[in-house]
mmCIF file of C-alpha atoms in Angstrom:
data_model
loop_
_atom_site.group_PDB
_atom_site.id
_atom_site.type_symbol
_atom_site.label_atom_id
_atom_site.label_comp_id
_atom_site.label_asym_id
_atom_site.label_seq_id
_atom_site.Cartn_x
_atom_site.Cartn_y
_atom_site.Cartn_z
ATOM 1 C CA MET A 1 -87.268 -334.600 -79.788
ATOM 2 C CA GLN A 2 -88.353 -338.184 -80.338
ATOM 3 C CA THR A 3 -87.833 -340.784 -77.623
ATOM 4 C CA THR A 4 -87.263 -344.430 -78.414
ATOM 5 C CA ALA A 5 -87.736 -347.148 -75.841
ATOM 6 C CA THR A 6 -86.654 -350.720 -76.422
ATOM 7 C CA ILE A 7 -86.665 -353.822 -74.296
ATOM 8 C CA ASP A 8 -83.938 -356.434 -74.257
ATOM 9 C CA SER A 9 -85.799 -359.716 -73.881
ATOM 10 C CA THR A 10 -82.737 -361.553 -72.595
ATOM 11 C CA THR A 11 -82.028 -359.154 -69.716
ATOM 12 C CA ASP A 12 -85.563 -357.702 -69.344
ATOM 13 C CA MET A 13 -84.020 -354.229 -69.351
ATOM 14 C CA ILE A 14 -85.595 -351.193 -70.981
ATOM 15 C CA THR A 15 -83.476 -348.519 -72.600
ATOM 16 C CA MET A 16 -84.841 -345.085 -73.419
ATOM 17 C CA VAL A 17 -82.929 -342.824 -75.811
ATOM 18 C CA LYS A 18 -83.688 -339.174 -76.520
ATOM 19 C CA GLY A 19 -80.978 -337.325 -78.393
ATOM 20 C CA THR A 20 -77.749 -337.785 -76.447
ATOM 21 C CA TRP A 21 -79.582 -338.795 -73.248
ATOM 22 C CA SER A 22 -80.212 -342.430 -72.424
ATOM 23 C CA GLN A 23 -81.499 -344.349 -69.422
ATOM 24 C CA SER A 24 -81.783 -348.067 -68.757
ATOM 25 C CA PHE A 25 -83.892 -349.721 -66.089
ATOM 26 C CA PRO A 26 -85.501 -353.093 -65.314
ATOM 27 C CA ALA A 27 -88.793 -353.757 -67.085
ATOM 28 C CA SER A 28 -90.413 -354.217 -63.685
ATOM 29 C CA ASP A 29 -89.846 -350.465 -63.119
ATOM 30 C CA LEU A 30 -91.736 -349.479 -66.284
ATOM 31 C CA PRO A 31 -94.957 -348.429 -64.477
ATOM 32 C CA ARG A 32 -92.937 -346.315 -62.036
ATOM 33 C CA TRP A 33 -91.098 -344.489 -64.838
ATOM 34 C CA LEU A 34 -94.327 -343.907 -66.735
ATOM 35 C CA ALA A 35 -95.862 -342.416 -63.586
ATOM 36 C CA PHE A 36 -92.772 -340.238 -63.130
ATOM 37 C CA PHE A 37 -92.993 -338.727 -66.625
ATOM 38 C CA ARG A 38 -96.742 -338.138 -66.245
ATOM 39 C CA GLN A 39 -96.099 -336.420 -62.924
ATOM 40 C CA GLN A 40 -93.445 -334.241 -64.534
ATOM 41 C CA GLN A 41 -96.035 -333.064 -67.057
ATOM 42 C CA GLU A 42 -98.329 -332.054 -64.216
ATOM 43 C CA ARG A 43 -95.619 -330.424 -62.120
ATOM 44 C CA PHE A 44 -94.086 -328.491 -65.012
ATOM 45 C CA PRO A 45 -96.920 -327.697 -67.438
ATOM 46 C CA VAL A 46 -94.757 -325.275 -69.427
ATOM 47 C CA HIS A 47 -92.549 -328.247 -70.353
ATOM 48 C CA ALA A 48 -95.330 -330.855 -70.571
ATOM 49 C CA ALA A 49 -94.832 -331.328 -74.310
ATOM 50 C CA SER A 50 -91.210 -332.341 -73.779
ATOM 51 C CA TYR A 51 -92.384 -335.363 -71.773
ATOM 52 C CA ALA A 52 -95.047 -336.456 -74.275
ATOM 53 C CA ASP A 53 -92.629 -338.525 -76.409
ATOM 54 C CA ASP A 54 -91.264 -340.237 -73.292
ATOM 55 C CA ILE A 55 -94.783 -341.217 -72.253
ATOM 56 C CA ARG A 56 -95.696 -342.405 -75.766
ATOM 57 C CA ALA A 57 -92.564 -344.562 -75.950
ATOM 58 C CA LEU A 58 -93.208 -346.187 -72.573
ATOM 59 C CA GLU A 59 -96.912 -346.702 -73.283
ATOM 60 C CA ALA A 60 -95.961 -348.435 -76.532
ATOM 61 C CA LEU A 61 -93.844 -350.901 -74.556
ATOM 62 C CA LEU A 62 -96.725 -351.526 -72.149
ATOM 63 C CA LYS A 63 -99.007 -352.201 -75.110
ATOM 64 C CA GLN A 64 -96.413 -354.511 -76.622
ATOM 65 C CA ARG A 65 -96.358 -356.465 -73.362
ATOM 66 C CA GLY A 66 -100.169 -356.576 -73.260
ATOM 67 C CA LEU A 67 -100.335 -354.445 -70.122
ATOM 68 C CA LEU A 68 -102.096 -351.462 -71.688
ATOM 69 C CA SER A 69 -104.895 -351.423 -74.219
#
């Protein structure tokens, strides 16, 4: 299932949406959430693919902010 991640420039909040699930958090927490999803892939390799879209969506935001090349 595809994950979308958007940032609200007025509040500096990130919202992730995947199906009926959604999560919002401050943009300053973006590296922590990216690390969390990467760790989940390592901890639960059988479900690693389910975290791939989450990681791609968050990495895209980091690239957009110029924090990842």
